[in-house]
PDB file of C-alpha atoms in Angstrom:
ATOM      1  CA  MET Z   8      12.607 -21.160  20.463  1.00 39.00           C
ATOM      2  CA  PRO Z   9       9.349 -19.934  20.503  1.00 41.00           C
ATOM      3  CA  THR Z  10       8.295 -15.619  20.347  1.00 45.00           C
ATOM      4  CA  GLN Z  11       7.608 -14.096  23.118  1.00 44.00           C
ATOM      5  CA  HIS Z  12       4.929 -12.292  23.731  1.00 46.00           C
ATOM      6  CA  ASP Z  13       4.934  -8.679  25.948  1.00 44.00           C
ATOM      7  CA  ARG Z  14       1.235 -10.007  27.330  1.00 45.00           C
ATOM      8  CA  THR Z  15      -0.219 -10.212  29.890  1.00 40.00           C
ATOM      9  CA  VAL Z  16      -3.645 -11.811  30.403  1.00 40.00           C
ATOM     10  CA  PRO Z  17      -5.899  -9.342  31.021  1.00 43.00           C
ATOM     11  CA  LEU Z  18      -8.093  -8.786  34.030  1.00 39.00           C
ATOM     12  CA  THR Z  19     -11.795 -10.455  34.017  1.00 39.00           C
ATOM     13  CA  ASP Z  20     -13.231  -8.516  37.024  1.00 37.00           C
ATOM     14  CA  GLY Z  21     -17.110  -8.499  35.558  1.00 35.00           C
ATOM     15  CA  SER Z  22     -17.194  -4.758  33.875  1.00 33.00           C
ATOM     16  CA  GLU Z  23     -17.803  -4.511  30.088  1.00 37.00           C
ATOM     17  CA  GLU Z  24     -14.816  -5.389  27.715  1.00 44.00           C
ATOM     18  CA  ARG Z  25     -14.202  -2.047  26.079  1.00 53.00           C
ATOM     19  CA  GLY Z  26     -15.027  -1.749  22.038  1.00 59.00           C
ATOM     20  CA  GLY Z  27     -11.827  -1.570  19.825  1.00 64.00           C
ATOM     21  CA  THR Z  28     -13.064   1.505  18.192  1.00 73.00           C
ATOM     22  CA  ALA Z  29     -13.342   2.957  22.170  1.00 80.00           C
ATOM     23  CA  THR Z  30      -9.832   1.790  22.185  1.00 80.00           C
ATOM     24  CA  ALA Z  31      -8.348   3.196  19.681  1.00 82.00           C
ATOM     25  CA  PHE Z  32     -10.040   6.299  20.598  1.00 85.00           C
ATOM     26  CA  ALA Z  33      -8.755   6.784  23.658  1.00 87.00           C
ATOM     27  CA  VAL Z  34      -4.891   5.297  22.705  1.00 88.00           C
ATOM     28  CA  LEU Z  35      -5.245   8.415  20.232  1.00 85.00           C
ATOM     29  CA  ARG Z  36      -6.200  11.036  23.521  1.00 88.00           C
ATOM     30  CA  GLY Z  37      -3.991   9.926  26.084  1.00 86.00           C
ATOM     31  CA  HIS Z  38      -0.871   8.838  23.413  1.00 87.00           C
ATOM     32  CA  ARG Z  39      -0.726  11.955  20.920  1.00 87.00           C
ATOM     33  CA  GLY Z  40       2.332  13.074  21.427  1.00 90.00           C
ATOM     34  CA  THR Z  41       3.985   9.910  21.087  1.00 89.00           C
ATOM     35  CA  LEU Z  42       1.817   8.337  17.961  1.00 91.00           C
ATOM     36  CA  ALA Z  43       2.000  12.485  16.010  1.00 92.00           C
ATOM     37  CA  GLY Z  44       5.807  12.917  16.728  1.00 92.00           C
ATOM     38  CA  ALA Z  45       6.271   9.361  14.737  1.00 91.00           C
ATOM     39  CA  THR Z  46       3.673  10.211  12.323  1.00 93.00           C
ATOM     40  CA  ALA Z  47       5.667  13.397  11.759  1.00 94.00           C
ATOM     41  CA  ARG Z  48       9.304  11.353  11.637  1.00 93.00           C
ATOM     42  CA  VAL Z  49       8.040   8.578   9.219  1.00 93.00           C
ATOM     43  CA  VAL Z  50       6.366  11.100   6.556  1.00 92.00           C
ATOM     44  CA  GLY Z  51       8.689  13.333   6.439  1.00 93.00           C
ATOM     45  CA  LEU Z  52      11.435  10.649   6.029  1.00 93.00           C
ATOM     46  CA  SER Z  53       9.312   8.625   4.087  1.00 91.00           C
ATOM     47  CA  GLY Z  54       8.078  12.190   2.299  1.00 91.00           C
ATOM     48  CA  LEU Z  55      13.048  12.959   1.557  1.00 93.00           C
ATOM     49  CA  ALA Z  56      13.458   9.455   0.845  1.00 92.00           C
ATOM     50  CA  TRP Z  57      10.729   9.803  -1.752  1.00 89.00           C
ATOM     51  CA  LEU Z  58      12.201  12.859  -3.728  1.00 90.00           C
ATOM     52  CA  LEU Z  59      14.958  11.369  -2.957  1.00 92.00           C
ATOM     53  CA  LEU Z  60      14.236   7.816  -4.825  1.00 90.00           C
ATOM     54  CA  THR Z  61      12.017  10.124  -7.526  1.00 90.00           C
ATOM     55  CA  ALA Z  62      15.332  12.419  -8.085  1.00 90.00           C
ATOM     56  CA  ALA Z  63      17.693   9.537  -8.430  1.00 90.00           C
ATOM     57  CA  ILE Z  64      14.618   7.691 -10.859  1.00 89.00           C
ATOM     58  CA  PHE Z  65      14.825  10.257 -13.463  1.00 89.00           C
ATOM     59  CA  ALA Z  66      18.368  10.953 -13.711  1.00 89.00           C
ATOM     60  CA  LEU Z  67      17.962   7.316 -14.577  1.00 87.00           C
ATOM     61  CA  ALA Z  68      15.860   7.852 -17.333  1.00 86.00           C
ATOM     62  CA  TRP Z  69      17.289  10.667 -18.352  1.00 88.00           C
ATOM     63  CA  PRO Z  70      18.039   9.100 -22.161  1.00 88.00           C
ATOM     64  CA  VAL Z  71      14.405   7.671 -22.413  1.00 85.00           C
ATOM     65  CA  PHE Z  72      13.021  11.707 -21.448  1.00 85.00           C
ATOM     66  CA  THR Z  73      16.055  12.770 -23.635  1.00 86.00           C
ATOM     67  CA  ARG Z  74      14.930  10.842 -26.816  1.00 85.00           C
ATOM     68  CA  MET Z  75      11.632  12.441 -26.101  1.00 82.00           C
ATOM     69  CA  ARG Z  76      12.867  15.945 -27.111  1.00 82.00           C
ATOM     70  CA  ASN Z  77      14.528  14.860 -29.650  1.00 81.00           C
ATOM     71  CA  GLN Z  78      12.135  12.931 -31.801  1.00 77.00           C
ATOM     72  CA  ARG Z  79       9.765  16.116 -30.190  1.00 76.00           C
ATOM     73  CA  LEU Z  80      11.293  18.414 -32.211  1.00 77.00           C
ATOM     74  CA  TYR Z  81      12.299  16.389 -35.175  1.00 73.00           C
ATOM     75  CA  TYR Z  82       8.427  16.346 -35.476  1.00 72.00           C
ATOM     76  CA  GLN Z  83       8.357  19.467 -35.174  1.00 71.00           C
ATOM     77  CA  TYR Z  84      11.006  20.103 -38.033  1.00 71.00           C
ATOM     78  CA  LEU Z  85       8.707  17.950 -40.107  1.00 73.00           C
ATOM     79  CA  GLU Z  86       5.932  20.197 -39.449  1.00 70.00           C
ATOM     80  CA  ASP Z  87       3.922  16.442 -37.876  1.00 70.00           C
ATOM     81  CA  PRO Z  88       2.245  15.293 -35.165  1.00 72.00           C
ATOM     82  CA  TYR Z  89       4.143  14.058 -33.131  1.00 69.00           C
ATOM     83  CA  LEU Z  90       2.337  11.265 -30.642  1.00 67.00           C
ATOM     84  CA  HIS Z  91       4.441   9.912 -27.782  1.00 68.00           C
ATOM     85  CA  ASP Z  92       5.789   6.785 -27.196  1.00 68.00           C
ATOM     86  CA  GLY Z  93       5.198   6.211 -23.170  1.00 68.00           C
ATOM     87  CA  SER Z  94       5.589   2.110 -22.890  1.00 74.00           C
ATOM     88  CA  ASP Z  95       9.978   3.032 -22.193  1.00 77.00           C
ATOM     89  CA  LEU Z  96       8.599   5.144 -19.482  1.00 78.00           C
ATOM     90  CA  ALA Z  97       6.720   1.590 -18.294  1.00 79.00           C
ATOM     91  CA  LEU Z  98       8.721  -0.576 -17.806  1.00 83.00           C
ATOM     92  CA  VAL Z  99      10.636   1.893 -16.298  1.00 82.00           C
ATOM     93  CA  THR Z 100       8.380   2.906 -13.455  1.00 82.00           C
ATOM     94  CA  LEU Z 101       7.485  -1.134 -13.849  1.00 83.00           C
ATOM     95  CA  TRP Z 102      10.810  -1.802 -12.703  1.00 86.00           C
ATOM     96  CA  THR Z 103      11.539   0.476  -9.913  1.00 86.00           C
ATOM     97  CA  LEU Z 104       8.412   0.241  -8.356  1.00 86.00           C
ATOM     98  CA  PRO Z 105       9.655  -2.572  -5.748  1.00 88.00           C
ATOM     99  CA  LEU Z 106      12.326   0.232  -4.644  1.00 88.00           C
ATOM    100  CA  PHE Z 107       8.777   2.682  -4.112  1.00 88.00           C
ATOM    101  CA  LEU Z 108       7.165  -0.558  -1.759  1.00 88.00           C
ATOM    102  CA  LEU Z 109      10.101  -1.605  -0.335  1.00 90.00           C
ATOM    103  CA  LEU Z 110       9.482   2.120   1.230  1.00 90.00           C
ATOM    104  CA  LEU Z 111       6.502   2.434   1.496  1.00 90.00           C
ATOM    105  CA  GLY Z 112       6.992  -1.242   3.804  1.00 91.00           C
ATOM    106  CA  ILE Z 113       9.049   0.375   5.642  1.00 92.00           C
ATOM    107  CA  GLY Z 114       7.600   3.742   7.171  1.00 91.00           C
ATOM    108  CA  SER Z 115       4.048   2.130   7.959  1.00 92.00           C
ATOM    109  CA  ALA Z 116       5.654  -0.989   9.845  1.00 92.00           C
ATOM    110  CA  ALA Z 117       7.633   1.778  11.706  1.00 92.00           C
ATOM    111  CA  LEU Z 118       4.265   3.448  11.879  1.00 93.00           C
ATOM    112  CA  GLN Z 119       2.001   0.346  12.628  1.00 93.00           C
ATOM    113  CA  THR Z 120       4.373  -0.910  15.339  1.00 91.00           C
ATOM    114  CA  VAL Z 121       4.251   2.212  17.178  1.00 91.00           C
ATOM    115  CA  CYS Z 122       0.538   2.330  17.688  1.00 92.00           C
ATOM    116  CA  SER Z 123       0.900  -0.756  18.540  1.00 90.00           C
ATOM    117  CA  ARG Z 124       2.341  -0.030  21.204  1.00 90.00           C
ATOM    118  CA  ALA Z 125       0.367   2.290  22.164  1.00 90.00           C
ATOM    119  CA  VAL Z 126      -2.098  -0.045  22.303  1.00 89.00           C
ATOM    120  CA  ALA Z 127      -0.876  -2.689  24.413  1.00 86.00           C
ATOM    121  CA  ALA Z 128      -0.018  -0.104  26.910  1.00 85.00           C
ATOM    122  CA  GLU Z 129      -4.023   1.741  26.845  1.00 79.00           C
ATOM    123  CA  THR Z 130      -4.914  -2.098  27.529  1.00 75.00           C
ATOM    124  CA  GLY Z 131      -2.777  -3.171  30.249  1.00 69.00           C
ATOM    125  CA  GLY Z 132      -1.021  -5.521  27.909  1.00 61.00           C
ATOM    126  CA  ALA Z 133       2.215  -4.450  27.727  1.00 58.00           C
ATOM    127  CA  SER Z 134       5.682  -5.169  30.020  1.00 53.00           C
ATOM    128  CA  PRO Z 135       6.806  -1.761  32.081  1.00 46.00           C
ATOM    129  CA  GLU Z 136      10.081  -1.807  30.219  1.00 54.00           C
ATOM    130  CA  GLN Z 137      10.863  -0.186  26.225  1.00 65.00           C
ATOM    131  CA  PRO Z 138      11.426  -3.075  24.262  1.00 66.00           C
ATOM    132  CA  SER Z 139      14.940  -3.690  23.510  1.00 70.00           C
ATOM    133  CA  ARG Z 140      16.277  -2.159  19.982  1.00 75.00           C
ATOM    134  CA  ALA Z 141      16.270  -6.631  18.641  1.00 77.00           C
ATOM    135  CA  VAL Z 142      13.149  -6.817  19.410  1.00 77.00           C
ATOM    136  CA  VAL Z 143      11.880  -3.700  17.951  1.00 78.00           C
ATOM    137  CA  ARG Z 144      14.313  -4.631  14.253  1.00 84.00           C
ATOM    138  CA  SER Z 145      12.226  -7.923  15.004  1.00 86.00           C
ATOM    139  CA  ARG Z 146       9.559  -7.135  15.137  1.00 86.00           C
ATOM    140  CA  LEU Z 147       9.702  -5.066  11.333  1.00 88.00           C
ATOM    141  CA  ARG Z 148      11.998  -7.500   9.981  1.00 91.00           C
ATOM    142  CA  ALA Z 149       8.489  -9.822  11.103  1.00 91.00           C
ATOM    143  CA  LEU Z 150       6.072  -6.402   9.305  1.00 93.00           C
ATOM    144  CA  LEU Z 151       8.412  -6.573   6.137  1.00 93.00           C
ATOM    145  CA  SER Z 152       7.557  -9.670   5.675  1.00 94.00           C
ATOM    146  CA  VAL Z 153       3.637 -10.283   6.546  1.00 95.00           C
ATOM    147  CA  TYR Z 154       3.429  -6.954   4.386  1.00 95.00           C
ATOM    148  CA  ALA Z 155       5.698  -9.205   1.729  1.00 93.00           C
ATOM    149  CA  LEU Z 156       3.856 -12.143   2.177  1.00 94.00           C
ATOM    150  CA  ARG Z 157       0.277 -10.614   2.055  1.00 94.00           C
ATOM    151  CA  GLY Z 158       1.245  -8.337  -1.683  1.00 92.00           C
ATOM    152  CA  LEU Z 159       2.338 -12.064  -3.131  1.00 93.00           C
ATOM    153  CA  ALA Z 160      -0.951 -13.941  -1.568  1.00 92.00           C
ATOM    154  CA  VAL Z 161      -3.710 -11.273  -3.096  1.00 93.00           C
ATOM    155  CA  TRP Z 162      -2.088 -10.224  -6.564  1.00 92.00           C
ATOM    156  CA  LEU Z 163       0.094 -13.051  -8.201  1.00 92.00           C
ATOM    157  CA  LEU Z 164      -3.659 -15.052  -8.317  1.00 91.00           C
ATOM    158  CA  PRO Z 165      -4.934 -11.618 -10.756  1.00 92.00           C
ATOM    159  CA  LEU Z 166      -1.901 -10.402 -11.578  1.00 92.00           C
ATOM    160  CA  ILE Z 167      -1.856 -14.704 -13.820  1.00 92.00           C
ATOM    161  CA  ALA Z 168      -5.391 -14.115 -14.385  1.00 91.00           C
ATOM    162  CA  MET Z 169      -5.027 -10.609 -16.832  1.00 90.00           C
ATOM    163  CA  VAL Z 170      -2.279 -12.618 -18.213  1.00 87.00           C
ATOM    164  CA  VAL Z 171      -4.050 -16.051 -19.370  1.00 87.00           C
ATOM    165  CA  ALA Z 172      -6.992 -13.793 -20.647  1.00 86.00           C
ATOM    166  CA  HIS Z 173      -4.848 -11.431 -22.706  1.00 82.00           C
ATOM    167  CA  ARG Z 174      -2.889 -13.965 -24.286  1.00 82.00           C
ATOM    168  CA  LEU Z 175      -6.402 -15.979 -24.623  1.00 82.00           C
ATOM    169  CA  THR Z 176      -8.802 -13.488 -25.534  1.00 82.00           C
ATOM    170  CA  GLY Z 177      -8.127 -10.566 -26.239  1.00 71.00           C
ATOM    171  CA  ASP Z 178      -6.925  -8.565 -28.915  1.00 66.00           C
ATOM    172  CA  GLN Z 179      -4.536  -9.819 -30.413  1.00 59.00           C
ATOM    173  CA  LEU Z 180      -4.204  -8.561 -34.421  1.00 52.00           C
ATOM    174  CA  ASP Z 181      -0.886 -10.575 -35.377  1.00 53.00           C
ATOM    175  CA  THR Z 182      -2.651 -13.667 -34.365  1.00 55.00           C
ATOM    176  CA  PRO Z 183      -5.508 -16.201 -34.049  1.00 60.00           C
ATOM    177  CA  LEU Z 184      -7.481 -16.361 -31.259  1.00 65.00           C
ATOM    178  CA  PRO Z 185      -7.066 -19.543 -29.749  1.00 71.00           C
ATOM    179  CA  LEU Z 186     -10.153 -19.528 -28.487  1.00 74.00           C
ATOM    180  CA  GLU Z 187     -13.255 -18.914 -30.506  1.00 74.00           C
ATOM    181  CA  ARG Z 188     -15.783 -15.490 -29.024  1.00 76.00           C
ATOM    182  CA  GLY Z 189     -19.074 -16.726 -28.370  1.00 74.00           C
ATOM    183  CA  THR Z 190     -18.274 -19.958 -26.588  1.00 81.00           C
ATOM    184  CA  LEU Z 191     -18.196 -21.080 -22.876  1.00 84.00           C
ATOM    185  CA  ALA Z 192     -15.371 -21.897 -22.359  1.00 82.00           C
ATOM    186  CA  TYR Z 193     -13.779 -17.467 -23.777  1.00 82.00           C
ATOM    187  CA  GLU Z 194     -16.816 -16.288 -21.675  1.00 85.00           C
ATOM    188  CA  LEU Z 195     -15.089 -17.857 -19.132  1.00 87.00           C
ATOM    189  CA  VAL Z 196     -11.876 -17.190 -19.413  1.00 86.00           C
ATOM    190  CA  ASP Z 197     -12.818 -13.563 -19.808  1.00 85.00           C
ATOM    191  CA  ALA Z 198     -14.214 -13.518 -17.207  1.00 89.00           C
ATOM    192  CA  SER Z 199     -11.914 -15.229 -14.574  1.00 90.00           C
ATOM    193  CA  PRO Z 200      -9.406 -11.648 -14.032  1.00 91.00           C
ATOM    194  CA  ALA Z 201     -12.689  -9.924 -12.309  1.00 93.00           C
ATOM    195  CA  ALA Z 202     -13.748 -13.928 -10.776  1.00 94.00           C
ATOM    196  CA  ALA Z 203     -10.041 -13.395  -9.671  1.00 94.00           C
ATOM    197  CA  LEU Z 204     -10.068  -9.668  -8.114  1.00 94.00           C
ATOM    198  CA  PHE Z 205     -12.944 -10.947  -5.597  1.00 94.00           C
ATOM    199  CA  VAL Z 206     -11.107 -13.425  -4.532  1.00 94.00           C
ATOM    200  CA  ALA Z 207      -8.001 -10.713  -3.948  1.00 94.00           C
ATOM    201  CA  ALA Z 208     -10.558  -9.201  -2.426  1.00 93.00           C
ATOM    202  CA  LEU Z 209     -11.621 -11.264   0.178  1.00 94.00           C
ATOM    203  CA  LEU Z 210      -7.854 -12.662   0.437  1.00 94.00           C
ATOM    204  CA  ARG Z 211      -7.109  -8.689   1.274  1.00 94.00           C
ATOM    205  CA  LEU Z 212      -9.201  -8.613   4.287  1.00 93.00           C
ATOM    206  CA  SER Z 213      -8.671 -11.752   5.441  1.00 94.00           C
ATOM    207  CA  LEU Z 214      -5.389 -10.724   6.263  1.00 95.00           C
ATOM    208  CA  THR Z 215      -6.321  -6.932   7.624  1.00 94.00           C
ATOM    209  CA  LEU Z 216      -4.807  -7.983  11.134  1.00 94.00           C
ATOM    210  CA  ALA Z 217      -1.829 -10.230  10.180  1.00 94.00           C
ATOM    211  CA  PRO Z 218       0.756  -7.252  10.228  1.00 94.00           C
ATOM    212  CA  ALA Z 219      -0.941  -5.411  14.161  1.00 93.00           C
ATOM    213  CA  ALA Z 220      -0.002  -9.361  14.394  1.00 93.00           C
ATOM    214  CA  ALA Z 221       3.253  -8.989  13.665  1.00 93.00           C
ATOM    215  CA  ALA Z 222       3.860  -6.257  15.399  1.00 91.00           C
ATOM    216  CA  ASP Z 223       2.575  -7.946  18.566  1.00 88.00           C
ATOM    217  CA  GLY Z 224       5.376 -10.710  18.902  1.00 86.00           C
ATOM    218  CA  LEU Z 225       3.888 -13.563  15.655  1.00 90.00           C
ATOM    219  CA  GLY Z 226       6.551 -14.026  13.405  1.00 91.00           C
ATOM    220  CA  PRO Z 227       4.908 -13.422   9.316  1.00 93.00           C
ATOM    221  CA  LEU Z 228       3.671 -16.688   8.906  1.00 95.00           C
ATOM    222  CA  ALA Z 229       1.656 -17.205  12.566  1.00 94.00           C
ATOM    223  CA  ALA Z 230       0.042 -13.650  11.960  1.00 94.00           C
ATOM    224  CA  LEU Z 231      -1.353 -14.769   8.451  1.00 95.00           C
ATOM    225  CA  ARG Z 232      -2.403 -17.544  10.549  1.00 95.00           C
ATOM    226  CA  ARG Z 233      -3.688 -15.312  13.254  1.00 94.00           C
ATOM    227  CA  SER Z 234      -5.889 -13.058  10.685  1.00 95.00           C
ATOM    228  CA  TRP Z 235      -6.978 -15.480   9.354  1.00 95.00           C
ATOM    229  CA  SER Z 236      -8.705 -17.080  12.177  1.00 94.00           C
ATOM    230  CA  LEU Z 237      -9.370 -13.726  14.418  1.00 94.00           C
ATOM    231  CA  THR Z 238     -10.962 -12.558  10.321  1.00 94.00           C
ATOM    232  CA  TRP Z 239     -12.778 -15.886  10.291  1.00 93.00           C
ATOM    233  CA  SER Z 240     -13.652 -15.986  13.971  1.00 87.00           C
ATOM    234  CA  ARG Z 241     -17.920 -15.325  15.029  1.00 82.00           C
ATOM    235  CA  ALA Z 242     -17.893 -11.658  13.738  1.00 81.00           C
ATOM    236  CA  GLY Z 243     -14.705 -11.338  12.949  1.00 88.00           C
ATOM    237  CA  LEU Z 244     -15.335 -10.510   9.611  1.00 90.00           C
ATOM    238  CA  LEU Z 245     -18.474  -8.236  10.265  1.00 91.00           C
ATOM    239  CA  ARG Z 246     -15.612  -6.048  12.574  1.00 92.00           C
ATOM    240  CA  VAL Z 247     -13.207  -5.347   9.947  1.00 93.00           C
ATOM    241  CA  LEU Z 248     -15.116  -4.722   7.276  1.00 93.00           C
ATOM    242  CA  ALA Z 249     -17.201  -1.899   9.456  1.00 91.00           C
ATOM    243  CA  LEU Z 250     -13.494  -0.420  10.710  1.00 91.00           C
ATOM    244  CA  ALA Z 251     -11.574  -0.938   6.531  1.00 92.00           C
ATOM    245  CA  LEU Z 252     -14.489  -0.257   4.196  1.00 93.00           C
ATOM    246  CA  PRO Z 253     -14.820   3.314   5.785  1.00 93.00           C
ATOM    247  CA  LEU Z 254     -10.901   3.618   5.468  1.00 93.00           C
ATOM    248  CA  ALA Z 255     -10.427   2.549   2.499  1.00 92.00           C
ATOM    249  CA  ALA Z 256     -13.164   5.163   1.536  1.00 94.00           C
ATOM    250  CA  LEU Z 257     -11.496   7.818   3.476  1.00 94.00           C
ATOM    251  CA  THR Z 258      -8.067   7.298   2.137  1.00 94.00           C
ATOM    252  CA  ALA Z 259      -9.325   7.444  -1.624  1.00 93.00           C
ATOM    253  CA  GLY Z 260     -12.024  10.948  -0.190  1.00 95.00           C
ATOM    254  CA  LEU Z 261      -8.205  12.528   1.470  1.00 95.00           C
ATOM    255  CA  ILE Z 262      -5.747  11.427  -1.322  1.00 94.00           C
ATOM    256  CA  GLN Z 263      -8.136  12.767  -3.972  1.00 94.00           C
ATOM    257  CA  LEU Z 264      -8.980  16.366  -2.086  1.00 96.00           C
ATOM    258  CA  VAL Z 265      -5.393  16.636  -1.557  1.00 95.00           C
ATOM    259  CA  THR Z 266      -4.589  16.096  -4.762  1.00 95.00           C
ATOM    260  CA  GLN Z 267      -7.342  17.967  -6.697  1.00 95.00           C
ATOM    261  CA  LEU Z 268      -5.717  20.809  -4.035  1.00 95.00           C
ATOM    262  CA  ALA Z 269      -2.426  20.602  -5.086  1.00 93.00           C
ATOM    263  CA  LEU Z 270      -3.542  20.621  -8.785  1.00 94.00           C
ATOM    264  CA  PRO Z 271      -1.733  24.482  -9.509  1.00 93.00           C
ATOM    265  CA  LEU Z 272       1.951  22.929  -7.554  1.00 93.00           C
ATOM    266  CA  ARG Z 273       1.822  20.771 -11.387  1.00 93.00           C
ATOM    267  CA  PRO Z 274       2.609  24.206 -14.320  1.00 92.00           C
ATOM    268  CA  ALA Z 275       5.236  25.221 -11.024  1.00 93.00           C
ATOM    269  CA  VAL Z 276       7.019  22.142 -11.155  1.00 92.00           C
ATOM    270  CA  ARG Z 277       6.686  22.031 -14.627  1.00 92.00           C
ATOM    271  CA  THR Z 278       7.831  25.916 -15.057  1.00 92.00           C
ATOM    272  CA  LEU Z 279      10.817  25.172 -13.406  1.00 92.00           C
ATOM    273  CA  LEU Z 280      11.338  21.946 -13.967  1.00 89.00           C
ATOM    274  CA  GLU Z 281      10.936  22.737 -17.862  1.00 89.00           C
ATOM    275  CA  ASP Z 282      13.235  26.046 -17.227  1.00 89.00           C
ATOM    276  CA  ALA Z 283      16.156  24.206 -14.974  1.00 88.00           C
ATOM    277  CA  THR Z 284      16.536  21.366 -17.313  1.00 86.00           C
ATOM    278  CA  GLY Z 285      15.546  22.602 -20.715  1.00 85.00           C
ATOM    279  CA  ASN Z 286      14.019  19.150 -21.267  1.00 85.00           C
ATOM    280  CA  PHE Z 287       9.749  19.476 -21.949  1.00 85.00           C
ATOM    281  CA  PHE Z 288       9.485  15.283 -21.996  1.00 85.00           C
ATOM    282  CA  ALA Z 289      10.853  15.227 -17.445  1.00 88.00           C
ATOM    283  CA  ALA Z 290       8.904  17.985 -16.484  1.00 90.00           C
ATOM    284  CA  TYR Z 291       5.891  17.360 -18.044  1.00 89.00           C
ATOM    285  CA  TYR Z 292       6.311  13.936 -15.241  1.00 89.00           C
ATOM    286  CA  ALA Z 293       7.637  15.293 -12.430  1.00 91.00           C
ATOM    287  CA  GLY Z 294       4.371  18.161 -12.311  1.00 91.00           C
ATOM    288  CA  ILE Z 295       2.042  15.436 -13.137  1.00 91.00           C
ATOM    289  CA  LEU Z 296       3.298  13.108  -9.915  1.00 91.00           C
ATOM    290  CA  ALA Z 297       3.815  16.097  -7.183  1.00 92.00           C
ATOM    291  CA  PRO Z 298       0.586  16.626  -6.105  1.00 94.00           C
ATOM    292  CA  VAL Z 299       0.302  12.930  -5.963  1.00 92.00           C
ATOM    293  CA  ILE Z 300       3.095  12.631  -3.388  1.00 91.00           C
ATOM    294  CA  VAL Z 301       1.731  15.608  -1.854  1.00 93.00           C
ATOM    295  CA  GLY Z 302      -1.806  13.792  -1.451  1.00 93.00           C
ATOM    296  CA  VAL Z 303      -0.585  10.586  -0.917  1.00 92.00           C
ATOM    297  CA  LEU Z 304       1.743  12.153   2.348  1.00 92.00           C
ATOM    298  CA  ILE Z 305      -1.259  14.657   3.468  1.00 94.00           C
ATOM    299  CA  ALA Z 306      -3.475  11.090   4.158  1.00 93.00           C
ATOM    300  CA  ALA Z 307      -1.015   9.434   5.191  1.00 92.00           C
ATOM    301  CA  ALA Z 308      -0.709  11.718   8.399  1.00 93.00           C
ATOM    302  CA  ALA Z 309      -4.524  12.489   8.509  1.00 93.00           C
ATOM    303  CA  VAL Z 310      -5.125   8.375   8.028  1.00 94.00           C
ATOM    304  CA  LEU Z 311      -2.436   5.932   9.016  1.00 93.00           C
ATOM    305  CA  PRO Z 312      -2.035   6.343  12.514  1.00 93.00           C
ATOM    306  CA  PHE Z 313      -5.368   6.404  13.152  1.00 93.00           C
ATOM    307  CA  ALA Z 314      -6.303   3.212  10.315  1.00 93.00           C
ATOM    308  CA  TYR Z 315      -3.068   0.985  12.185  1.00 94.00           C
ATOM    309  CA  THR Z 316      -4.693   1.828  16.627  1.00 94.00           C
ATOM    310  CA  ALA Z 317      -7.994   0.762  15.296  1.00 93.00           C
ATOM    311  CA  PHE Z 318      -6.557  -1.970  13.448  1.00 94.00           C
ATOM    312  CA  ALA Z 319      -4.759  -2.933  16.570  1.00 93.00           C
ATOM    313  CA  ALA Z 320      -7.457  -2.182  19.091  1.00 92.00           C
ATOM    314  CA  LEU Z 321      -9.342  -4.851  16.966  1.00 92.00           C
ATOM    315  CA  HIS Z 322      -6.740  -7.237  16.717  1.00 92.00           C
ATOM    316  CA  ASP Z 323      -6.662  -7.639  20.726  1.00 89.00           C
ATOM    317  CA  ARG Z 324      -9.602  -7.425  21.328  1.00 89.00           C
ATOM    318  CA  LEU Z 325     -11.209 -10.902  18.453  1.00 90.00           C
ATOM    319  CA  ARG Z 326      -7.185 -11.731  20.417  1.00 89.00           C
ATOM    320  CA  SER Z 327      -8.968 -11.684  24.110  1.00 85.00           C
ATOM    321  CA  ARG Z 328     -12.001 -13.093  22.932  1.00 85.00           C
ATOM    322  CA  ALA Z 329     -10.657 -15.854  20.894  1.00 81.00           C
ATOM    323  CA  ASP Z 330      -8.301 -16.422  24.483  1.00 80.00           C
ATOM    324  CA  ALA Z 331     -11.669 -16.483  26.773  1.00 80.00           C
ATOM    325  CA  VAL Z 332     -13.699 -19.058  24.428  1.00 76.00           C
ATOM    326  CA  ARG Z 333     -10.459 -21.356  23.902  1.00 77.00           C
ATOM    327  CA  ALA Z 334      -9.708 -21.560  28.352  1.00 77.00           C
ATOM    328  CA  GLY Z 335     -13.275 -21.897  28.360  1.00 71.00           C
ATOM    329  CA  GLY Z 336     -13.545 -24.423  26.569  1.00 59.00           C
TER     330      GLY Z 336
END
């Protein structure tokens, strides 16, 4: 059965179409209660889940922290300097990263759904009835699938390029390099990660509108295709760039600012946890994470409602223009 959209054909009364940014601000004003409540619930529950998940991972990784502590005491007994090896913790982080990405995806999908619904109500494209729970769950699944597929499409090529480049041009001391330094093949392989990152950036930009398209009722693959076609339509890329770049800079700057302001949490958390557990290394890494988590959560609460609303409004505008072009053609 084809996907049903709760959209109506936009009215064409000759008036100038309101810009996507103006629509986003109108939605934020007119639906501020709904968006603020949804943001508070999503960010609050995500923060609580993040805290519980981090605590569970620290508990599972406690033997690693205990081994670090014992080695430190042993080297102190020998009066030798101890430089701990963080490779085990890096493996723990790598294996648990999908759990944090899943948590981030669930929160993002929930907030994107609310923002897209508010945009549809503002532009007159939503039905009067609230969507059923089955429709909401279906769109949340579609959004999670979009995040997963977009992540694979964007990051798979750079990861492969970095692994291959390291194997062929890395600083391996035990084996000779497969490629001779200074040759054209060596230079091309060595530069391949940078080229792959450039391709990944273009892919990420092309698929920026996919979550808004999925929240509009499309399936995952159809949402990715629509985002690609709208982004590479006439003036679509410029509009996406004009919105995505300032939002990315604002998010990065806000995370950095809040993290710096939250740095006093670091010694407080470290002292509290070390006094409670007697393990310096667990307290040390928990102290490092605390300001970062605070910075991410506050930045998410401040930026994501506007970002998701703005991208939903831009998707709605570009979709309406594409439908009008097809109807006129």
